[in-house]
Coordinates of C-alpha atoms in Angstrom, one line a residue:
X1 CA 25.9 -2.1 -19.4
X2 CA 28.9 -1.7 -21.6
X3 CA 28.5 -0.6 -25.2
X4 CA 30.1 -0.9 -28.6
X5 CA 32.0 2.1 -30.0
X6 CA 32.4 3.3 -33.6
X7 CA 35.9 4.3 -34.5
X8 CA 36.7 7.8 -35.8
X9 CA 39.7 10.1 -35.5
X10 CA 39.7 12.4 -32.5
X11 CA 41.7 15.5 -33.3
X12 CA 42.9 16.4 -29.9
X13 CA 45.3 14.1 -28.1
X14 CA 46.1 14.6 -24.4
X15 CA 49.4 13.6 -23.0
X16 CA 49.7 11.2 -20.0
X17 CA 50.1 12.9 -16.7
X18 CA 49.6 16.3 -18.3
X19 CA 46.6 18.5 -19.0
X20 CA 46.1 21.1 -21.7
X21 CA 44.5 24.5 -21.4
X22 CA 42.6 26.4 -24.1
X23 CA 45.8 28.0 -25.3
X24 CA 47.2 24.6 -26.1
X25 CA 49.8 24.7 -23.4
X26 CA 50.5 21.4 -21.6
X27 CA 51.3 21.5 -17.9
X28 CA 52.6 18.8 -15.5
X29 CA 50.3 17.3 -12.9
X30 CA 52.0 16.6 -9.5
X31 CA 52.1 12.9 -8.6
X32 CA 50.0 13.2 -5.5
X33 CA 46.9 14.4 -7.5
X34 CA 47.3 12.4 -10.7
X35 CA 44.5 10.1 -9.7
X36 CA 42.2 13.1 -9.1
X37 CA 43.3 14.5 -12.5
X38 CA 42.3 11.2 -14.2
X39 CA 39.0 11.1 -12.4
X40 CA 38.1 14.7 -13.5
X41 CA 39.4 14.3 -17.0
X42 CA 37.7 11.0 -17.5
X43 CA 34.3 12.3 -16.4
X44 CA 34.9 15.6 -18.3
X45 CA 35.4 13.6 -21.5
X46 CA 32.7 10.9 -21.2
X47 CA 30.1 11.6 -18.5
X48 CA 26.5 11.6 -19.7
X49 CA 25.6 14.5 -17.4
X50 CA 28.8 16.5 -18.2
X51 CA 26.9 19.6 -19.3
X52 CA 24.8 19.7 -16.1
X53 CA 27.7 19.4 -13.7
X54 CA 29.5 22.7 -13.2
X55 CA 32.4 20.9 -11.6
X56 CA 33.2 19.4 -15.1
X57 CA 33.2 22.8 -16.9
X58 CA 36.1 22.9 -19.4
X59 CA 37.1 26.3 -18.1
X60 CA 38.8 24.6 -15.1
X61 CA 41.7 23.9 -17.5
X62 CA 42.2 27.6 -18.4
X63 CA 44.6 28.3 -15.6
X64 CA 47.0 25.5 -14.6
X65 CA 47.6 26.7 -11.1
X66 CA 43.9 27.0 -10.4
X67 CA 43.3 23.6 -11.8
X68 CA 46.0 21.9 -9.7
X69 CA 44.7 23.8 -6.6
X70 CA 41.2 22.5 -7.4
X71 CA 42.5 18.9 -7.5
X72 CA 44.5 19.4 -4.2
X73 CA 41.2 20.4 -2.5
X74 CA 40.3 16.7 -2.7
X75 CA 42.9 14.9 -0.6
X76 CA 40.9 11.7 -1.1
X77 CA 40.1 10.8 -4.7
X78 CA 36.9 9.2 -3.6
X79 CA 35.6 12.5 -2.4
X80 CA 36.1 14.0 -5.9
X81 CA 34.4 11.0 -7.5
X82 CA 31.4 11.4 -5.2
X83 CA 31.2 15.2 -5.7
X84 CA 31.1 14.8 -9.5
X85 CA 28.2 12.4 -9.5
X86 CA 24.9 13.8 -10.8
X87 CA 21.8 13.5 -8.6
X88 CA 20.2 11.0 -11.0
X89 CA 23.3 8.8 -11.2
X90 CA 22.8 5.6 -9.3
X91 CA 25.2 3.4 -11.1
X92 CA 28.6 4.9 -11.9
X93 CA 31.3 3.2 -9.8
X94 CA 35.1 2.8 -9.5
X95 CA 37.8 0.4 -8.6
X96 CA 41.1 1.4 -7.1
X97 CA 42.6 -1.5 -9.1
X98 CA 41.5 -1.4 -12.8
X99 CA 42.5 -5.0 -13.3
X100 CA 40.0 -6.1 -10.6
X101 CA 37.4 -4.0 -12.5
X102 CA 38.1 -5.5 -15.9
X103 CA 38.1 -9.0 -14.5
X104 CA 34.8 -8.4 -12.7
X105 CA 33.2 -7.2 -15.9
X106 CA 34.4 -10.4 -17.7
X107 CA 32.9 -12.6 -14.9
X108 CA 36.4 -13.3 -13.4
X109 CA 36.9 -12.4 -9.8
X110 CA 38.3 -13.5 -6.4
X111 CA 35.3 -15.2 -5.0
X112 CA 34.0 -18.2 -3.0
X113 CA 31.3 -19.0 -5.5
X114 CA 28.3 -18.4 -3.3
X115 CA 25.8 -16.0 -4.9
X116 CA 23.3 -14.7 -2.4
X117 CA 20.6 -12.2 -1.5
X118 CA 20.2 -10.5 1.9
X119 CA 16.9 -10.4 3.9
X120 CA 16.0 -8.5 7.0
X121 CA 13.8 -10.6 9.4
X122 CA 10.4 -9.0 9.9
X123 CA 10.6 -9.0 13.7
X124 CA 14.0 -7.6 14.4
X125 CA 17.1 -6.0 12.8
X126 CA 18.9 -9.3 12.1
X127 CA 19.9 -10.0 8.5
X128 CA 20.2 -13.4 6.9
X129 CA 22.1 -14.6 3.8
X130 CA 20.0 -16.7 1.4
X131 CA 21.9 -18.6 -1.3
X132 CA 20.5 -17.9 -4.8
X133 CA 22.9 -20.2 -6.6
X134 CA 26.4 -21.6 -6.5
X135 CA 29.1 -21.2 -9.2
X136 CA 30.3 -24.7 -10.3
X137 CA 33.8 -25.7 -9.2
X138 CA 34.0 -23.0 -6.5
X139 CA 34.7 -23.4 -2.8
X140 CA 31.0 -23.2 -2.1
X141 CA 30.3 -25.9 -4.6
X142 CA 33.0 -28.2 -3.2
X143 CA 31.5 -27.8 0.3
X144 CA 28.0 -28.7 -0.9
X145 CA 26.4 -25.3 -0.4
X146 CA 23.3 -25.2 -2.4
X147 CA 20.5 -22.8 -3.4
X148 CA 18.2 -22.1 -0.5
X149 CA 20.8 -22.5 2.2
X150 CA 20.6 -19.8 4.9
X151 CA 23.3 -18.3 7.0
X152 CA 23.0 -15.9 9.9
X153 CA 26.6 -15.2 11.1
X154 CA 30.0 -14.4 9.5
X155 CA 33.1 -15.1 11.4
X156 CA 31.0 -15.6 14.5
X157 CA 29.3 -12.2 14.2
X158 CA 25.6 -12.0 13.8
X159 CA 24.7 -10.0 10.7
X160 CA 22.8 -6.8 11.2
X161 CA 22.3 -3.4 9.7
X162 CA 25.5 -2.0 11.1
X163 CA 28.0 -4.7 10.0
X164 CA 26.7 -6.7 7.0
X165 CA 28.4 -4.6 4.3
X166 CA 31.8 -4.7 5.9
X167 CA 31.6 -8.4 6.8
X168 CA 30.4 -9.6 3.4
X169 CA 32.7 -7.4 1.3
X170 CA 35.7 -8.4 3.3
X171 CA 38.9 -9.1 1.3
X172 CA 39.7 -12.0 3.7
X173 CA 40.6 -15.2 1.9
X174 CA 38.1 -17.2 4.0
X175 CA 34.8 -16.6 5.7
X176 CA 33.3 -18.8 8.4
X177 CA 29.5 -19.0 8.2
X178 CA 27.0 -20.6 10.6
X179 CA 23.7 -21.8 9.2
X180 CA 20.3 -20.8 10.4
X181 CA 17.0 -22.6 9.8
X182 CA 13.3 -21.8 10.1
X183 CA 11.5 -24.4 12.2
X184 CA 8.1 -24.2 13.9
X185 CA 7.8 -20.5 13.0
X186 CA 11.0 -19.6 14.7
X187 CA 14.7 -19.2 13.7
X188 CA 17.3 -21.6 15.1
X189 CA 21.0 -21.0 14.7
X190 CA 23.1 -24.0 13.7
X191 CA 26.2 -24.8 15.7
X192 CA 28.2 -26.3 12.8
X193 CA 30.1 -23.8 10.7
X194 CA 31.4 -23.8 7.1
X195 CA 34.6 -22.1 6.0
X196 CA 34.5 -20.7 2.5
X197 CA 37.7 -20.0 0.7
X198 CA 37.9 -17.2 -2.0
X199 CA 39.6 -18.4 -5.2
X200 CA 41.5 -15.9 -7.3
X201 CA 40.4 -15.9 -10.9
X202 CA 37.1 -17.7 -10.4
X203 CA 35.2 -17.7 -13.7
X204 CA 31.4 -17.9 -14.0
X205 CA 29.7 -19.2 -17.1
X206 CA 26.5 -17.1 -17.4
X207 CA 24.7 -19.8 -19.4
X208 CA 23.8 -21.4 -16.1
X209 CA 21.0 -23.8 -17.0
X210 CA 18.9 -24.7 -20.0
X211 CA 16.0 -27.2 -20.3
X212 CA 13.2 -28.2 -22.7
X213 CA 9.8 -29.3 -21.3
X214 CA 7.0 -30.9 -23.1
X215 CA 3.7 -29.8 -21.4
X216 CA 0.3 -30.3 -22.9
X217 CA 2.0 -31.2 -26.2
X218 CA 3.9 -27.9 -26.3
X219 CA 7.7 -27.6 -26.3
X220 CA 8.8 -25.0 -23.8
X221 CA 12.4 -23.9 -23.6
X222 CA 13.9 -22.6 -20.4
X223 CA 17.2 -20.7 -20.1
X224 CA 18.8 -19.2 -17.0
X225 CA 21.2 -16.5 -18.2
X226 CA 23.1 -14.7 -15.4
X227 CA 25.2 -12.1 -17.3
X228 CA 25.6 -10.7 -20.8
X229 CA 29.2 -11.7 -21.5
X230 CA 30.2 -11.9 -25.2
X231 CA 32.8 -14.6 -24.5
X232 CA 30.0 -17.1 -24.0
X233 CA 27.8 -16.3 -27.0
X234 CA 28.8 -19.4 -29.0
X235 CA 27.6 -21.5 -26.1
X236 CA 24.5 -19.4 -26.0
X237 CA 24.0 -20.0 -29.7
X238 CA 24.3 -23.7 -29.2
X239 CA 21.5 -23.6 -26.7
X240 CA 19.2 -21.9 -29.2
X241 CA 20.3 -24.3 -31.9
X242 CA 19.1 -27.1 -29.6
X243 CA 15.8 -25.2 -28.9
X244 CA 15.3 -24.8 -32.7
X245 CA 16.1 -28.4 -33.5
X246 CA 13.6 -29.5 -30.9
X247 CA 10.9 -27.2 -32.3
X248 CA 10.6 -25.1 -29.1
X249 CA 7.5 -22.9 -29.5
X250 CA 7.6 -21.0 -26.2
X251 CA 10.5 -19.7 -24.2
X252 CA 11.0 -18.8 -20.6
X253 CA 14.1 -16.6 -20.2
X254 CA 15.2 -16.4 -16.6
X255 CA 17.0 -13.1 -15.9
X256 CA 16.2 -12.8 -12.2
X257 CA 19.9 -12.8 -11.3
X258 CA 21.2 -11.0 -14.4
X259 CA 22.4 -7.4 -13.6
X260 CA 23.7 -6.7 -17.1
X261 CA 26.8 -6.7 -19.1
X262 CA 27.6 -6.3 -22.8
X263 CA 25.0 -4.5 -24.9
X264 CA 26.3 -6.2 -28.1
X265 CA 25.5 -9.5 -26.4
X266 CA 22.0 -8.3 -25.5
X267 CA 21.4 -7.6 -29.2
X268 CA 22.7 -11.1 -30.1
X269 CA 20.3 -12.7 -27.6
X270 CA 17.4 -10.6 -28.9
X271 CA 18.2 -11.9 -32.4
X272 CA 18.2 -15.5 -31.2
X273 CA 14.7 -14.9 -29.6
X274 CA 13.0 -12.7 -32.2
X275 CA 14.7 -12.2 -35.6
X276 CA 18.1 -12.2 -37.3
X277 CA 16.9 -9.5 -39.7
X278 CA 19.7 -6.9 -39.6
X279 CA 17.5 -4.2 -41.0
X280 CA 15.5 -4.1 -37.7
X281 CA 16.6 -1.6 -35.0
X282 CA 17.1 -3.1 -31.6
X283 CA 18.3 0.0 -29.7
X284 CA 19.7 3.5 -30.3
X285 CA 22.4 5.2 -28.2
X286 CA 22.2 8.7 -26.8
X287 CA 25.5 10.3 -25.6
X288 CA 26.6 13.6 -24.1
X289 CA 26.9 16.6 -26.3
X290 CA 30.6 16.1 -26.9
X291 CA 30.2 12.7 -28.5
X292 CA 26.6 12.5 -29.9
X293 CA 27.4 14.6 -33.0
X294 CA 30.6 12.7 -33.7
X295 CA 29.0 9.3 -34.2
X296 CA 27.2 8.4 -37.4
X297 CA 23.7 7.1 -37.3
X298 CA 25.0 3.7 -38.2
X299 CA 27.3 3.8 -35.2
X300 CA 24.5 5.0 -32.8
X301 CA 22.2 2.2 -33.9
X302 CA 22.3 -1.3 -32.5
X303 CA 20.4 -3.5 -35.0
X304 CA 19.4 -7.1 -34.7
X305 CA 22.1 -9.5 -35.9
X306 CA 22.5 -12.6 -38.1
X307 CA 25.9 -13.6 -36.9
X308 CA 27.7 -13.9 -33.6
X309 CA 30.8 -11.8 -33.0
X310 CA 32.7 -15.0 -33.9
X311 CA 31.1 -15.0 -37.4
X312 CA 28.7 -18.0 -36.9
X313 CA 25.1 -17.8 -38.1
X314 CA 22.7 -17.1 -35.3
X315 CA 20.0 -19.6 -34.5
X316 CA 16.8 -17.6 -34.3
X317 CA 13.5 -18.9 -32.9
X318 CA 11.3 -16.2 -34.5
X319 CA 9.0 -16.1 -31.5
X320 CA 6.1 -13.7 -31.2
X321 CA 5.9 -13.9 -27.3
X322 CA 8.4 -14.5 -24.5
X323 CA 8.1 -15.0 -20.8
X324 CA 10.9 -13.3 -18.8
X325 CA 11.5 -13.9 -15.1
X326 CA 12.7 -10.8 -13.3
X327 CA 13.4 -9.4 -9.9
X328 CA 14.8 -6.2 -8.4
X329 CA 18.4 -7.2 -9.4
X330 CA 17.4 -7.6 -13.1
X331 CA 19.1 -4.5 -14.6
X332 CA 20.9 -2.8 -17.4
X333 CA 21.5 -5.0 -20.4
X334 CA 18.6 -7.2 -19.1
X335 CA 16.3 -4.2 -19.2
X336 CA 17.7 -3.2 -22.6
X337 CA 16.6 -6.6 -23.9
X338 CA 13.1 -6.2 -22.5
X339 CA 12.8 -2.7 -23.9
X340 CA 14.4 -3.6 -27.2
X341 CA 12.0 -6.6 -27.8
X342 CA 8.8 -4.8 -26.6
X343 CA 8.0 -3.0 -29.9
X344 CA 8.2 -6.3 -31.8
X345 CA 6.7 -9.0 -29.6
X346 CA 4.6 -9.7 -26.5
X347 CA 7.0 -9.6 -23.6
X348 CA 5.4 -10.9 -20.4
X349 CA 7.3 -10.3 -17.1
X350 CA 7.0 -12.7 -14.2
X351 CA 8.4 -12.0 -10.8
X352 CA 9.4 -8.6 -9.3
X353 CA 10.0 -5.1 -10.6
X354 CA 13.3 -4.6 -12.3
X355 CA 16.1 -2.2 -11.2
X356 CA 15.5 0.6 -13.6
X357 CA 18.9 1.1 -15.2
X358 CA 18.4 2.6 -18.6
X359 CA 22.0 3.8 -19.0
X360 CA 25.2 2.3 -20.3
X361 CA 28.8 2.7 -19.2
X362 CA 32.4 2.4 -20.3
X363 CA 35.6 1.3 -18.5
X364 CA 38.1 4.1 -18.3
X365 CA 41.8 4.0 -17.2
X366 CA 44.5 6.7 -17.2
X367 CA 45.4 6.2 -20.9
X368 CA 44.6 9.6 -22.5
X369 CA 46.3 8.7 -25.8
X370 CA 44.1 5.6 -26.3
X371 CA 43.4 5.9 -30.1
X372 CA 40.3 7.8 -31.0
X373 CA 38.8 7.4 -27.5
X374 CA 40.8 9.0 -24.7
X375 CA 40.9 6.9 -21.5
X376 CA 39.0 4.0 -22.9
X377 CA 40.4 0.7 -21.5
X378 CA 41.9 -1.7 -24.1
X379 CA 43.7 -4.8 -23.0
X380 CA 46.3 -4.3 -25.7
X381 CA 47.3 -0.9 -24.2
X382 CA 48.0 -1.8 -20.6
X383 CA 51.6 -0.7 -21.0
X384 CA 50.4 2.8 -21.9
X385 CA 48.4 3.2 -18.7
X386 CA 49.9 5.8 -16.3
X387 CA 51.7 3.6 -13.7
X388 CA 51.0 6.2 -11.1
X389 CA 47.3 5.7 -11.4
X390 CA 45.8 2.2 -11.0
X391 CA 42.2 3.4 -10.7
X392 CA 39.5 2.2 -13.1
X393 CA 36.3 4.1 -13.6
X394 CA 32.9 2.8 -14.8
X395 CA 30.9 6.0 -15.4
X396 CA 27.5 6.3 -17.0
X397 CA 28.1 7.6 -20.5
X398 CA 24.8 7.3 -22.3
X399 CA 21.2 6.0 -22.5
X400 CA 19.5 3.6 -24.8
X401 CA 16.1 4.0 -26.4
X402 CA 14.2 1.3 -28.4
X403 CA 12.9 1.5 -31.9
X404 CA 9.8 3.2 -30.6
X405 CA 11.9 5.9 -29.0
X406 CA 11.2 4.7 -25.4
X407 CA 14.0 5.1 -22.9
X408 CA 12.4 6.2 -19.7
X409 CA 12.3 3.2 -17.4
X410 CA 14.2 4.5 -14.5
X411 CA 11.5 3.2 -12.1
X412 CA 12.0 -0.3 -13.5
X413 CA 9.6 -2.6 -15.4
X414 CA 6.6 -3.7 -13.5
X415 CA 5.9 -7.5 -13.7
X416 CA 2.7 -8.7 -15.4
X417 CA 2.6 -11.6 -12.9
X418 CA 4.0 -10.6 -9.5
X419 CA 5.9 -12.9 -7.1
X420 CA 8.7 -12.1 -4.8
X421 CA 11.1 -14.9 -4.0
X422 CA 10.7 -16.5 -0.5
X423 CA 14.0 -17.3 1.1
X424 CA 12.5 -20.4 2.9
X425 CA 10.9 -21.7 -0.3
X426 CA 13.3 -20.8 -3.2
X427 CA 12.8 -24.1 -5.0
X428 CA 15.3 -25.7 -7.4
X429 CA 16.1 -23.8 -10.6
X430 CA 14.8 -25.7 -13.6
X431 CA 12.3 -27.7 -11.7
X432 CA 8.8 -27.0 -13.1
X433 CA 7.4 -26.5 -9.6
X434 CA 10.0 -23.8 -8.7
X435 CA 7.7 -20.9 -7.8
X436 CA 8.6 -18.4 -10.5
X437 CA 9.1 -21.0 -13.3
X438 CA 5.7 -22.6 -12.5
X439 CA 4.1 -19.2 -12.8
X440 CA 5.7 -18.5 -16.1
X441 CA 4.7 -21.9 -17.5
X442 CA 1.1 -21.3 -16.3
X443 CA 1.1 -18.2 -18.5
X444 CA 1.9 -20.4 -21.5
X445 CA -0.4 -23.4 -20.7
X446 CA -3.3 -21.4 -19.1
X447 CA -3.2 -23.8 -16.1
X448 CA -3.6 -21.4 -13.2
X449 CA -3.6 -23.9 -10.4
X450 CA -3.3 -22.6 -6.8
X451 CA 0.2 -21.5 -6.0
X452 CA 1.9 -20.7 -2.7
X453 CA 2.4 -17.0 -1.8
X454 CA 5.6 -15.4 -0.5
X455 CA 6.3 -15.3 3.3
X456 CA 5.6 -11.9 4.9
X457 CA 8.3 -12.3 7.5
X458 CA 11.1 -11.0 5.3
X459 CA 12.2 -7.8 3.7
X460 CA 14.7 -7.8 0.8
X461 CA 17.6 -5.5 1.3
X462 CA 18.5 -3.5 -1.8
X463 CA 22.2 -2.7 -2.0
X464 CA 23.5 0.8 -2.6
X465 CA 24.8 -0.5 -5.9
X466 CA 27.6 2.1 -6.2
X467 CA 28.7 1.8 -2.6
X468 CA 28.8 -2.0 -2.6
X469 CA 30.6 -2.3 -5.9
X470 CA 33.2 0.3 -4.8
X471 CA 33.8 -1.7 -1.7
X472 CA 33.9 -5.0 -3.5
X473 CA 36.4 -3.9 -6.1
X474 CA 38.9 -2.0 -4.0

């Protein structure tokens, strides 16, 4: 998750393409190791585990020759990045193109619009692609691909453990997929293929679906929110205005496919759900030793809000209970929302265990003179970024705790009502008989009619988050 920053004056400025030792002497960095220099200095400045990683000790800058020699030991910048990572760090990642990284974080990417999950078949090593949803106006949408479609091959190659990451993270502009269907308890490959075309600059609106149901004389709101992106908060506020105008008394928030985003946006959503009282603490930041003491308490605290970032009044439902649909990809700002609301209201989780990401990150580029915050990416300062270094870093820089001081959820949040999505029975998002939504509604109405269980013939594949993002963003 990304976080807000309070502004203050940082006394020491570091010159681009140079490093400074303790005597205040600047020294030139050879072109061939400037990327390594940026990686080391970015982590040395911001990394949450800086004090625990001896490789990030400030003393490395004491001797210019030794420092440059140290950088030269890492011919490949990736190896330095991987060496720096703390044993508990599962989520820092990089891009060799910072523009791809910043676009990715804003929901803009080169994509075919098919959002999927991978499953391993229970009886062999074969892997199938199950479509979770399709981004409107994308190649997948135009071709009629829909939630629940299954694919077993990419470019004529059957997916398995050895090839799925390379095939699915390919930078090729088009992918040819062959369908696969489950019939009479066996898998049958389709002969007809579909060619997906990746579109540059595809934008996804995270406010994916909203509905209001009247069940047993109760108004139930339903919202599928797929990313915490501040650009869409006015649309989000309109949804809650509609909920409020229709006297919605219960809410099902679907975060099953939401892996995080802006923490400020999470605080705004929390305010729409619970309260717009700005005196209430939503979350508190914890940074490394270099930064923690430099921020004021006001800057470290993320309170509930009464206005959007655009200055419009927030529509708050003032609920005392919320149902949240989760799965293993529910992470970061989604978990921040769960943790931040828990001290104030009854939060009931329906689905699968969440990811367990209790940290936040920043986007860094090689702009050491970025005012107040060295290396912090700002779109207004792209002309100041070292042209020799196109890398972008997304390191973990801190952790959040809620108003009760709770921050340890690295194992994820366990659901109150467990159900793991079945790829051959995903249902339609927003239909009240969709397996997870129906279970959430049952918690509201008390109607616990018999429901189908998940198939046992599938095993979800959990991505190495760092590795896959690094591949995807190169």
